[in-house]
């Protein structure tokens, strides 16, 4: 097991961070680069040239021979094309060069990345553009340069660019609101700490299962005698082999400047979690993508496979990713910190109201931001929040908002009154705000925890939605309050009005209770149960208006993303269906037939010996019946897949949800029953007992 002796020295050692910049850049160049990073201004070509040389020299000192523009296309994972630093010399040798132009812009082919019809094949040229707000780093012998990705026409083809735009939008509007409170703030940053859940399974077991290889989840599997019902894995003692993986993972992440803070066993067998320290949402997004890559690489070294699918195994918890979101000023103030003084609480309540209004008005966008074929298996399955978006704010905040709505003073148990800056406002204890793990969007002391994310998701997507929606509400608040003659009165009336209008989104009860579904419907909340049902709302007119107003997406860019997500959904289900059919025909049916043959011989031998067939005959009949059922159900699945229409993405998504998914579920039923009847030596791949309870 790795034992790091000097973590501060190790941390960020492979990152071209501010410490390195100060050491290697001339002072004037460093100041100009910092201004670009802080204000988003264009970088001067001469400055870029100096930075490129310094970056190259530093990367060479870390063993790098290549560089790559590292970007995040619509695939949901990262992409990279590596070029070496070598440049030929006149004498037939090479020298190591890297120009400012190469730093600022790259030209990868964009033809095979999803675009949702945004550009034609003959318009395949794509460009990557350096994002100086996210530090470059060295990994596996290459200098990685975080970049945005767009088409040659300037339309965005990635997830970083709209995230950066949404950050600018929320910062601009938050600064306007803060000015009303006499605060001259230049920048407000959305900050995030994404908790990452994952499974570790033995590499040999993984290699023997086509479903894990092709889809990332098990399409078959009878439940083992023991699952998670004893609750002994959660926070339990970590296996030495897993602990060795975690130690190396920490070391590799720390080298890359990733704030890996917490590690522990999760609820399900073989399930674990890593949680980082908060940072700006752009860097947090890059870091989380990098974390998932490093997890997979380090797992291989320990003879594991790291599974990031949202639901790898039936009957036990799947994996999610809690997105802890807040707003902080460049002066270090957390805008979602309740505070103790009247002015701080009035400000806090205004920002709280903006978030409540945003979640209510754009609940469909939050649901869409976490929609995927894999996550559909988790949401509402008594292991994750339901698909209905709601907010939990805790008893103290609920009492305060109720008092504001009614126009009455709020009285705590200690008789401290609250009246929006007139009476003494109560201190809101952090430890009483998070008592509902079934809530999709919960206030947790000084932040909101968005809990609907699946483990494999790129966190840029939900944070784009949150940032932009909150920016819109803050814009409306600033427009109204900037012209108010009596700010205090206007502020009180605004908060009271908006709380009354949007309190339907607040639910402090049990999200798993069936009664909540009926109540949510009565409140007029969305219940978008599947990805196929949710995604078409992406381009509802209110959503298009939101994103275009804040220059986050154009209408065409939104339409392309809806198309790409729908395609990803039905293609995922198609791959799963084809894999399931292959496993039945090539593995399960032959195993069952072989076992039937041996049972038949045992029955015949008994009869010849004058002994009744007994158990063998009964077992043979049952297995024969189930094998026939499995064969027929598999044929039906093949027919349903083959009958998929040539149609637009939305129709195909609905077809695969309505027709193919039920056919897949029908195939699994007899297969899992057969697994429990067929002798272990005959079964063609590792079972849940083998995979989840390895030695």
XYZ file of C-alpha atoms in Angstrom:
695
model
C 0.000 0.000 0.000
C 1.247 3.448 -0.929
C 2.355 5.653 1.956
C 2.732 9.291 0.946
C 5.168 11.072 3.232
C 4.632 14.656 2.128
C 1.127 15.345 0.820
C 1.546 19.166 0.542
C 4.590 18.640 -1.674
C 2.838 15.951 -3.731
C -0.418 17.867 -4.138
C -0.678 19.541 -7.535
C 2.845 18.432 -8.478
C 1.612 17.529 -11.981
C -0.419 20.721 -12.446
C 0.595 23.968 -14.149
C -0.983 25.918 -11.312
C -0.501 29.438 -9.989
C 2.587 28.514 -8.010
C 4.255 27.179 -11.156
C 3.051 30.161 -13.194
C 4.560 32.615 -10.715
C 7.850 30.729 -10.813
C 8.090 30.353 -14.590
C 6.321 33.375 -16.091
C 7.558 36.976 -16.248
C 5.609 39.157 -13.825
C 3.828 41.166 -16.509
C 2.800 37.996 -18.366
C 1.560 36.421 -15.150
C -0.544 39.502 -14.361
C -2.100 39.513 -17.842
C -2.851 35.794 -17.653
C -4.449 36.213 -14.229
C -6.627 39.005 -15.628
C -7.753 36.690 -18.418
C -8.541 33.959 -15.891
C -10.396 36.354 -13.604
C -12.325 38.451 -16.119
C -12.602 36.148 -19.122
C -10.898 38.593 -21.485
C -9.177 37.423 -24.656
C -5.535 36.515 -24.272
C -2.911 38.413 -26.253
C -0.951 36.352 -28.811
C 2.396 37.497 -27.389
C 1.302 36.491 -23.884
C 0.121 33.102 -25.183
C 3.511 32.494 -26.804
C 5.356 33.093 -23.526
C 2.896 30.939 -21.584
C 3.204 28.137 -24.156
C 6.984 28.043 -23.882
C 6.869 28.018 -20.080
C 4.170 25.354 -20.095
C 6.160 23.192 -22.508
C 9.388 23.474 -20.510
C 7.546 22.600 -17.310
C 5.804 19.631 -18.977
C 9.118 18.326 -20.317
C 10.525 18.475 -16.791
C 7.636 16.208 -15.742
C 8.426 13.645 -18.433
C 5.896 14.758 -21.047
C 6.648 14.241 -24.741
C 3.210 15.127 -26.140
C 0.399 17.590 -25.605
C -3.348 17.244 -26.085
C -6.333 19.533 -26.104
C -8.605 17.782 -23.596
C -12.299 18.419 -24.239
C -15.770 17.172 -23.350
C -17.915 16.333 -26.388
C -21.563 15.299 -26.163
C -20.565 11.664 -25.583
C -20.490 12.354 -21.837
C -16.832 11.343 -21.571
C -13.672 13.244 -22.437
C -11.755 13.247 -25.717
C -8.122 13.831 -26.589
C -5.787 13.804 -29.604
C -2.062 13.750 -28.790
C 0.674 15.559 -30.730
C 4.337 15.401 -29.847
C 6.418 18.462 -29.092
C 9.003 17.413 -31.700
C 9.820 19.665 -34.644
C 12.404 18.711 -37.313
C 15.715 20.557 -37.563
C 17.836 21.172 -40.655
C 20.380 18.509 -39.690
C 17.800 15.724 -39.545
C 17.255 15.903 -35.808
C 14.393 17.254 -33.756
C 13.788 19.993 -31.229
C 10.952 20.365 -28.748
C 8.600 23.221 -29.617
C 5.156 24.420 -28.583
C 3.704 27.684 -29.873
C 1.138 30.080 -28.534
C -1.081 29.234 -31.499
C -0.917 25.528 -30.633
C -1.805 26.341 -27.035
C -4.794 28.508 -27.883
C -6.394 26.472 -30.661
C -6.500 22.897 -31.922
C -8.290 21.356 -34.895
C -9.557 17.821 -34.160
C -11.839 16.137 -36.679
C -15.416 16.441 -35.368
C -17.100 14.038 -37.795
C -17.579 11.134 -35.375
C -18.719 13.086 -32.336
C -22.464 13.396 -31.728
C -23.911 16.733 -32.781
C -27.634 16.034 -32.884
C -27.760 17.195 -36.502
C -26.077 20.499 -35.679
C -23.652 20.118 -38.570
C -23.440 17.972 -41.698
C -20.680 15.445 -42.366
C -19.001 17.770 -44.872
C -18.882 20.385 -42.094
C -16.916 18.082 -39.819
C -14.105 20.447 -38.885
C -14.042 21.181 -35.167
C -11.952 23.529 -33.082
C -10.729 23.334 -29.516
C -10.002 26.526 -27.604
C -7.865 26.763 -24.464
C -9.753 27.392 -21.229
C -7.226 29.290 -19.080
C -9.535 29.163 -16.034
C -8.840 25.436 -15.626
C -5.226 24.431 -15.041
C -3.251 22.300 -17.505
C -1.710 19.125 -16.121
C 0.598 16.249 -17.056
C -0.719 12.686 -17.173
C 0.670 9.571 -18.837
C 3.451 11.452 -20.593
C 1.265 14.165 -22.115
C 0.471 17.769 -21.274
C -3.326 18.002 -20.973
C -4.813 21.402 -21.854
C -8.490 21.817 -20.833
C -10.381 23.242 -23.799
C -13.784 24.155 -25.157
C -14.972 22.464 -28.372
C -16.987 24.040 -31.177
C -17.807 23.578 -34.859
C -16.158 25.638 -37.585
C -19.324 27.749 -37.658
C -18.899 28.566 -33.957
C -21.734 26.400 -32.635
C -20.854 24.638 -29.397
C -20.304 20.879 -29.475
C -19.199 20.349 -25.882
C -20.294 20.590 -22.255
C -17.659 23.013 -20.990
C -18.647 26.057 -23.058
C -22.290 26.269 -21.885
C -21.114 25.662 -18.318
C -18.771 28.654 -18.544
C -21.583 30.735 -20.021
C -23.968 29.726 -17.230
C -21.325 30.706 -14.662
C -21.075 34.154 -16.238
C -24.864 34.477 -16.222
C -25.337 33.664 -12.541
C -22.350 35.811 -11.559
C -23.685 38.837 -13.444
C -27.146 38.663 -11.890
C -25.909 37.812 -8.378
C -23.623 40.866 -8.439
C -26.607 43.046 -9.333
C -28.534 41.728 -6.331
C -25.583 42.135 -3.969
C -25.213 45.762 -5.039
C -28.655 46.359 -3.541
C -27.170 45.354 -0.194
C -24.285 47.796 -0.611
C -21.755 45.186 -1.667
C -19.428 45.871 -4.587
C -18.581 42.353 -5.738
C -16.815 41.686 -9.036
C -17.576 37.988 -9.335
C -19.853 35.338 -7.849
C -18.821 31.758 -8.459
C -20.976 28.671 -8.384
C -19.082 26.131 -6.281
C -19.584 22.384 -6.290
C -18.387 19.331 -4.414
C -19.536 16.177 -6.266
C -19.607 12.979 -4.171
C -18.692 10.050 -6.431
C -20.049 6.521 -5.861
C -18.627 3.495 -7.679
C -18.328 -0.301 -7.614
C -15.117 -2.335 -7.617
C -15.338 -5.897 -8.895
C -12.695 -8.483 -9.723
C -11.307 -8.123 -13.229
C -11.579 -11.873 -13.949
C -15.302 -11.897 -13.158
C -15.826 -8.863 -15.375
C -14.032 -10.507 -18.297
C -16.427 -13.478 -18.199
C -19.600 -11.422 -18.572
C -20.579 -9.914 -21.926
C -23.195 -7.706 -20.302
C -20.662 -5.973 -18.075
C -18.228 -5.583 -20.968
C -20.731 -4.170 -23.470
C -23.217 -2.322 -21.243
C -21.549 -1.713 -17.867
C -24.341 -3.514 -16.016
C -25.580 -7.047 -15.460
C -28.558 -7.928 -17.655
C -29.028 -11.228 -15.816
C -28.462 -12.283 -12.234
C -30.445 -14.002 -9.513
C -30.212 -12.362 -6.110
C -27.622 -13.923 -3.815
C -28.574 -15.316 -0.379
C -27.205 -12.128 1.159
C -27.392 -8.641 -0.299
C -27.268 -5.382 1.651
C -30.028 -6.194 4.123
C -27.636 -6.641 7.068
C -26.395 -3.065 6.532
C -22.883 -4.174 7.428
C -21.065 -2.778 4.398
C -21.993 0.903 4.847
C -19.049 2.654 6.544
C -17.703 -0.817 7.344
C -14.086 -1.907 7.539
C -12.438 -1.512 4.141
C -10.945 -4.639 2.569
C -7.125 -4.450 2.370
C -7.208 -4.811 -1.400
C -9.740 -1.986 -1.713
C -7.796 0.123 0.786
C -4.697 -0.266 -1.395
C -6.699 0.930 -4.400
C -8.060 3.898 -2.445
C -4.598 4.880 -1.220
C -3.191 4.902 -4.751
C -6.278 6.690 -6.050
C -5.765 9.474 -3.495
C -2.118 9.759 -4.459
C -2.854 10.003 -8.185
C -5.674 12.507 -7.657
C -3.590 14.667 -5.339
C -0.821 14.831 -7.942
C -3.410 16.249 -10.331
C -4.572 18.861 -7.826
C -7.888 17.117 -7.135
C -9.118 17.648 -3.579
C -9.909 14.026 -2.725
C -11.072 14.273 0.892
C -13.329 11.411 1.999
C -13.431 7.686 1.239
C -15.652 4.943 2.650
C -17.710 1.852 1.899
C -21.198 2.565 0.607
C -24.444 0.658 1.201
C -24.155 -2.155 -1.340
C -21.489 -4.866 -1.324
C -18.476 -3.781 -3.432
C -19.758 -0.188 -3.503
C -17.628 2.738 -2.332
C -17.546 6.540 -2.368
C -15.030 9.355 -2.796
C -15.895 12.943 -1.937
C -13.779 16.021 -2.763
C -13.529 19.495 -1.263
C -15.621 22.244 -2.901
C -14.193 24.257 -5.784
C -15.548 26.363 -8.652
C -17.996 24.418 -10.779
C -15.851 24.549 -13.944
C -12.822 23.084 -12.185
C -15.045 20.675 -10.241
C -16.502 19.418 -13.523
C -13.053 18.903 -15.062
C -11.842 17.245 -11.864
C -14.794 14.880 -11.710
C -14.294 13.745 -15.310
C -10.627 13.217 -14.508
C -11.490 11.396 -11.276
C -13.614 8.855 -13.122
C -10.821 8.242 -15.640
C -8.211 7.807 -12.903
C -10.515 5.481 -10.946
C -10.746 3.140 -13.918
C -7.006 3.201 -14.562
C -5.969 2.638 -10.936
C -8.564 -0.120 -10.532
C -6.925 -2.107 -13.354
C -3.593 -1.989 -11.519
C -5.224 -3.675 -8.524
C -6.930 -6.329 -10.688
C -10.282 -4.581 -10.305
C -12.742 -3.084 -12.738
C -14.353 0.167 -11.625
C -18.044 0.227 -12.569
C -19.618 3.669 -12.882
C -22.961 2.510 -14.268
C -25.907 3.800 -12.274
C -27.315 0.297 -11.665
C -24.806 -2.514 -12.223
C -26.701 -5.086 -10.139
C -30.386 -5.750 -9.581
C -31.661 -5.929 -6.013
C -28.990 -3.747 -4.408
C -28.355 -0.028 -4.514
C -27.000 1.592 -7.623
C -24.513 4.456 -7.692
C -25.255 8.151 -7.701
C -23.400 11.403 -7.448
C -24.519 14.104 -5.002
C -23.955 17.572 -6.434
C -23.362 20.009 -3.553
C -24.022 23.454 -5.059
C -23.563 26.916 -3.574
C -22.702 30.504 -4.530
C -19.610 32.316 -3.233
C -18.297 35.824 -3.856
C -14.735 36.756 -4.750
C -14.529 38.188 -1.221
C -15.124 34.739 0.283
C -18.774 35.097 1.295
C -21.076 32.078 0.903
C -24.411 33.494 -0.250
C -26.299 30.460 1.047
C -24.918 30.845 4.562
C -27.886 31.856 6.780
C -25.750 34.177 8.939
C -26.596 35.850 12.234
C -27.286 39.512 11.489
C -30.517 40.936 10.042
C -28.934 42.191 6.815
C -27.192 38.889 6.152
C -30.399 36.991 6.758
C -32.423 39.276 4.479
C -29.835 38.716 1.775
C -29.800 34.975 2.433
C -33.592 34.755 2.267
C -33.614 36.557 -1.066
C -31.095 34.133 -2.574
C -32.952 31.213 -0.993
C -36.158 32.447 -2.591
C -34.425 32.671 -5.966
C -33.341 29.034 -5.724
C -36.821 27.899 -4.656
C -38.406 29.773 -7.571
C -35.803 28.417 -10.002
C -36.311 24.786 -8.961
C -40.091 25.142 -9.201
C -40.209 26.898 -12.557
C -37.529 24.726 -14.175
C -38.103 21.388 -12.471
C -38.316 19.756 -15.903
C -34.795 20.946 -16.744
C -33.397 19.513 -13.510
C -35.016 16.163 -14.295
C -33.692 16.287 -17.857
C -30.182 17.103 -16.633
C -29.931 13.695 -14.916
C -31.859 11.663 -17.481
C -30.242 8.516 -18.867
C -31.140 4.903 -19.494
C -29.009 3.858 -16.533
C -30.362 6.443 -14.105
C -33.943 5.415 -14.879
C -33.206 2.214 -12.920
C -32.338 4.244 -9.779
C -34.753 7.135 -9.488
C -37.650 6.273 -7.219
C -36.297 2.805 -6.434
C -36.030 3.343 -2.653
C -32.306 3.989 -3.034
C -32.356 7.385 -4.734
C -34.744 10.333 -4.828
C -37.930 9.891 -6.862
C -38.188 11.226 -10.400
C -40.413 14.001 -9.033
C -38.315 17.104 -8.341
C -38.947 18.689 -4.940
C -36.994 20.590 -2.286
C -36.299 19.922 1.390
C -35.432 22.946 3.509
C -35.822 21.740 7.108
C -38.096 22.755 9.947
C -36.372 26.044 10.843
C -36.402 27.448 7.321
C -39.917 26.130 6.759
C -41.090 27.966 9.859
C -39.426 31.185 8.732
C -40.939 31.000 5.252
C -44.371 30.227 6.688
C -44.079 33.298 8.899
C -43.032 35.468 5.960
C -45.950 34.239 3.878
C -48.460 34.914 6.655
C -46.935 38.272 7.570
C -46.450 37.188 11.165
C -43.326 37.258 13.310
C -41.367 34.052 13.520
C -40.735 32.908 17.078
C -38.157 30.298 17.951
C -38.298 28.189 21.076
C -36.071 30.800 22.733
C -38.600 33.495 21.733
C -36.315 35.264 19.254
C -38.474 37.050 16.685
C -37.872 37.439 12.960
C -39.394 40.057 10.708
C -37.030 40.550 7.765
C -34.615 43.013 9.280
C -36.930 44.568 11.849
C -36.757 42.020 14.646
C -33.692 40.008 15.597
C -33.335 37.154 13.153
C -32.721 33.626 14.407
C -29.523 31.735 13.899
C -30.373 28.661 11.810
C -28.433 25.629 13.085
C -26.787 23.680 10.307
C -27.270 20.307 11.949
C -31.069 20.461 11.677
C -31.347 21.173 7.955
C -30.587 17.786 6.382
C -32.867 15.099 7.728
C -34.446 13.788 4.541
C -32.372 11.523 2.322
C -35.311 11.005 -0.054
C -35.313 14.624 -1.217
C -33.941 15.358 -4.693
C -32.849 18.910 -3.816
C -32.090 19.464 -0.138
C -30.739 22.432 1.800
C -27.802 21.187 3.868
C -26.682 24.105 5.991
C -24.951 26.431 3.522
C -25.529 24.699 0.197
C -28.058 22.689 -1.775
C -27.449 19.024 -2.441
C -28.866 17.852 -5.779
C -29.115 14.090 -5.299
C -30.656 12.830 -8.535
C -27.408 12.557 -10.513
C -26.281 9.139 -11.716
C -22.697 8.100 -11.042
C -21.498 8.274 -14.663
C -22.942 11.695 -15.470
C -20.889 14.713 -16.479
C -21.792 17.184 -13.725
C -21.595 20.079 -16.178
C -25.138 19.275 -17.344
C -27.082 19.704 -14.067
C -24.975 22.684 -13.059
C -25.697 24.439 -16.356
C -29.391 24.058 -15.535
C -29.084 25.232 -11.918
C -26.829 28.194 -12.723
C -28.984 29.460 -15.558
C -32.306 29.001 -13.766
C -31.047 30.816 -10.655
C -29.546 33.557 -12.855
C -32.969 34.142 -14.391
C -34.707 34.514 -11.023
C -31.990 36.853 -9.733
C -32.382 38.909 -12.921
C -36.091 39.298 -12.273
C -35.472 40.193 -8.618
C -32.828 42.793 -9.516
C -35.065 44.344 -12.168
C -37.829 44.760 -9.611
C -35.763 45.873 -6.619
C -33.412 48.287 -8.407
C -36.310 50.618 -9.060
C -37.898 50.316 -5.614
C -38.399 53.508 -3.583
C -38.398 51.603 -0.282
C -36.058 48.637 -0.652
C -36.985 47.010 2.644
C -40.707 47.063 1.903
C -40.182 45.903 -1.678
C -37.890 43.126 -0.507
C -40.423 41.866 2.042
C -43.257 41.927 -0.482
C -41.176 40.177 -3.143
C -40.112 37.328 -0.870
C -43.643 36.896 0.505
C -45.158 36.835 -2.974
C -42.637 34.369 -4.426
C -42.746 32.016 -1.439
C -46.525 31.839 -1.736
C -46.315 31.265 -5.497
C -43.672 28.526 -5.348
C -44.113 26.769 -2.005
C -45.574 23.752 -3.852
C -42.014 22.641 -4.689
C -41.116 22.355 -0.985
C -41.754 18.910 0.480
C -40.233 17.813 3.771
C -41.886 14.394 3.913
C -41.046 10.894 2.688
C -40.351 10.952 -1.033
C -40.706 7.149 -1.217
C -44.289 7.178 0.047
C -46.863 6.386 -2.646
C -49.029 9.143 -1.217
C -46.412 11.682 -2.339
C -46.989 10.776 -5.985
C -50.655 11.675 -5.682
C -49.896 14.800 -3.666
C -47.260 15.949 -6.165
C -49.754 15.539 -8.975
C -52.286 17.594 -7.037
C -49.644 20.292 -6.570
C -49.045 20.366 -10.329
C -45.486 19.017 -10.188
C -43.922 17.060 -13.025
C -43.515 13.289 -12.713
C -41.327 12.466 -15.695
C -40.727 8.809 -14.920
C -38.424 7.920 -17.802
C -35.765 9.525 -19.947
C -37.955 9.028 -23.025
C -40.717 11.006 -21.346
C -38.456 13.740 -19.966
C -36.141 14.662 -22.841
C -38.729 16.146 -25.260
C -39.376 18.884 -22.674
C -35.808 20.139 -23.192
C -36.935 22.435 -25.991
C -40.174 23.629 -24.429
C -40.525 27.299 -25.271
C -39.938 28.482 -21.694
C -36.646 26.586 -21.595
C -35.500 27.887 -24.965
C -36.320 31.407 -23.828
C -34.325 30.897 -20.614
C -31.123 29.715 -22.274
C -31.196 32.119 -25.198
C -31.809 35.117 -22.918
C -28.667 34.320 -20.926
C -26.601 33.338 -23.997
C -25.996 29.810 -22.730
C -27.451 27.998 -25.762
C -29.008 28.980 -29.050
C -32.278 27.321 -30.022
C -30.396 25.195 -32.548
C -27.874 24.087 -29.945
C -30.698 23.031 -27.625
C -32.447 21.103 -30.373
C -29.191 19.342 -31.195
C -28.679 18.313 -27.567
C -32.182 16.967 -27.262
C -31.622 14.940 -30.412
C -28.230 13.645 -29.223
C -29.592 12.623 -25.815
C -32.557 10.800 -27.354
C -30.186 8.963 -29.701
C -27.934 7.992 -26.805
C -30.948 6.638 -24.928
C -32.334 4.345 -27.598
C -28.895 3.224 -28.755
C -28.061 2.232 -25.182
C -31.207 0.121 -24.964
C -30.511 -1.414 -28.372
C -27.014 -2.464 -27.299
C -28.430 -3.952 -24.102
C -31.106 -5.879 -26.003
C -28.629 -7.287 -28.520
C -26.225 -8.250 -25.738
C -29.013 -9.978 -23.833
C -29.995 -11.969 -26.915
C -26.379 -12.995 -27.549
C -25.940 -14.199 -23.964
C -29.120 -16.253 -24.118
C -28.355 -17.910 -27.456
C -24.613 -18.390 -27.065
C -24.267 -19.072 -23.341
C -27.379 -19.641 -21.243
C -29.363 -21.940 -23.559
C -26.349 -24.186 -24.329
C -25.599 -24.466 -20.587
C -29.207 -25.400 -19.841
C -29.312 -27.965 -22.651
C -26.095 -29.554 -21.397
C -27.487 -29.775 -17.867
C -30.765 -31.191 -19.223
C -28.772 -33.881 -21.037
C -27.001 -34.921 -17.848
C -30.284 -34.927 -15.935
C -31.917 -37.006 -18.668
C -29.175 -39.601 -18.378
C -29.574 -39.638 -14.601
C -33.335 -40.196 -14.950
C -32.783 -42.957 -17.533
C -30.156 -44.666 -15.367
C -32.537 -44.617 -12.413
C -35.298 -46.155 -14.471
C -32.972 -48.873 -15.744
C -32.021 -49.569 -12.145
C -35.686 -49.889 -11.267
C -35.801 -46.592 -9.324
C -38.452 -43.946 -9.935
C -37.268 -40.688 -11.555
C -37.861 -38.689 -8.374
C -36.058 -35.389 -7.931
C -34.120 -35.575 -11.189
C -37.267 -36.018 -13.257
C -39.029 -33.150 -11.503
C -36.006 -30.868 -11.898
C -35.626 -31.855 -15.538
C -39.251 -30.951 -16.209
C -38.952 -27.587 -14.535
C -35.716 -26.672 -16.316
C -37.108 -27.859 -19.656
C -40.181 -25.690 -19.173
C -38.133 -22.586 -18.253
C -35.637 -23.169 -21.063
C -38.483 -23.291 -23.553
C -39.913 -20.090 -22.073
C -36.526 -18.374 -22.245
C -36.061 -19.409 -25.871
C -39.486 -18.040 -26.840
C -39.045 -14.792 -24.910
C -35.666 -14.261 -26.553
C -37.209 -14.770 -29.993
C -39.862 -12.193 -29.111
C -37.151 -9.752 -28.045
C -35.286 -10.270 -31.323
C -38.502 -9.636 -33.242
C -39.258 -6.446 -31.322
C -35.747 -5.096 -31.903
C -35.884 -5.986 -35.582
C -39.236 -4.217 -35.911
C -37.877 -0.881 -34.633
C -39.116 1.754 -37.084
C -36.943 4.018 -39.183
C -38.004 7.157 -37.416
C -36.907 10.310 -35.660
C -35.061 10.034 -32.359
C -38.058 10.861 -30.152
C -40.211 8.153 -31.715
C -37.385 5.621 -31.439
C -36.771 6.508 -27.801
C -40.445 5.905 -27.043
C -40.417 2.659 -29.013
C -37.441 1.267 -27.133
C -38.951 2.341 -23.807
C -42.458 1.013 -24.515
C -41.613 -2.120 -26.495
C -38.003 -3.229 -26.097
C -37.567 -2.658 -22.347
C -40.606 -4.823 -21.423
C -39.377 -7.532 -23.791
C -35.972 -7.464 -22.096
C -37.571 -7.738 -18.662
C -39.579 -10.744 -19.884
C -36.374 -12.484 -21.009
C -34.676 -11.941 -17.686
C -37.392 -13.608 -15.591
C -36.905 -17.228 -16.775
C -33.129 -16.749 -17.104
C -32.749 -15.751 -13.453
C -34.953 -18.655 -12.368
C -32.776 -21.040 -14.377
C -29.637 -19.692 -12.720
C -31.021 -20.897 -9.379
C -31.790 -24.391 -10.746
C -28.911 -25.199 -13.078
C -25.801 -26.672 -11.461
C -23.104 -24.097 -10.739
C -20.463 -25.831 -12.838
C -22.770 -25.527 -15.849
C -23.680 -21.857 -15.487
C -21.666 -19.951 -18.109
C -20.667 -16.794 -16.209
C -20.051 -15.564 -12.637
C -23.140 -15.023 -10.499
C -23.889 -12.191 -8.088
C -22.578 -14.345 -5.253
C -19.260 -14.722 -7.083
C -18.944 -11.065 -8.057
C -20.128 -9.270 -4.935
C -18.522 -11.488 -2.326
C -15.043 -12.113 -3.689
C -12.269 -13.025 -1.271
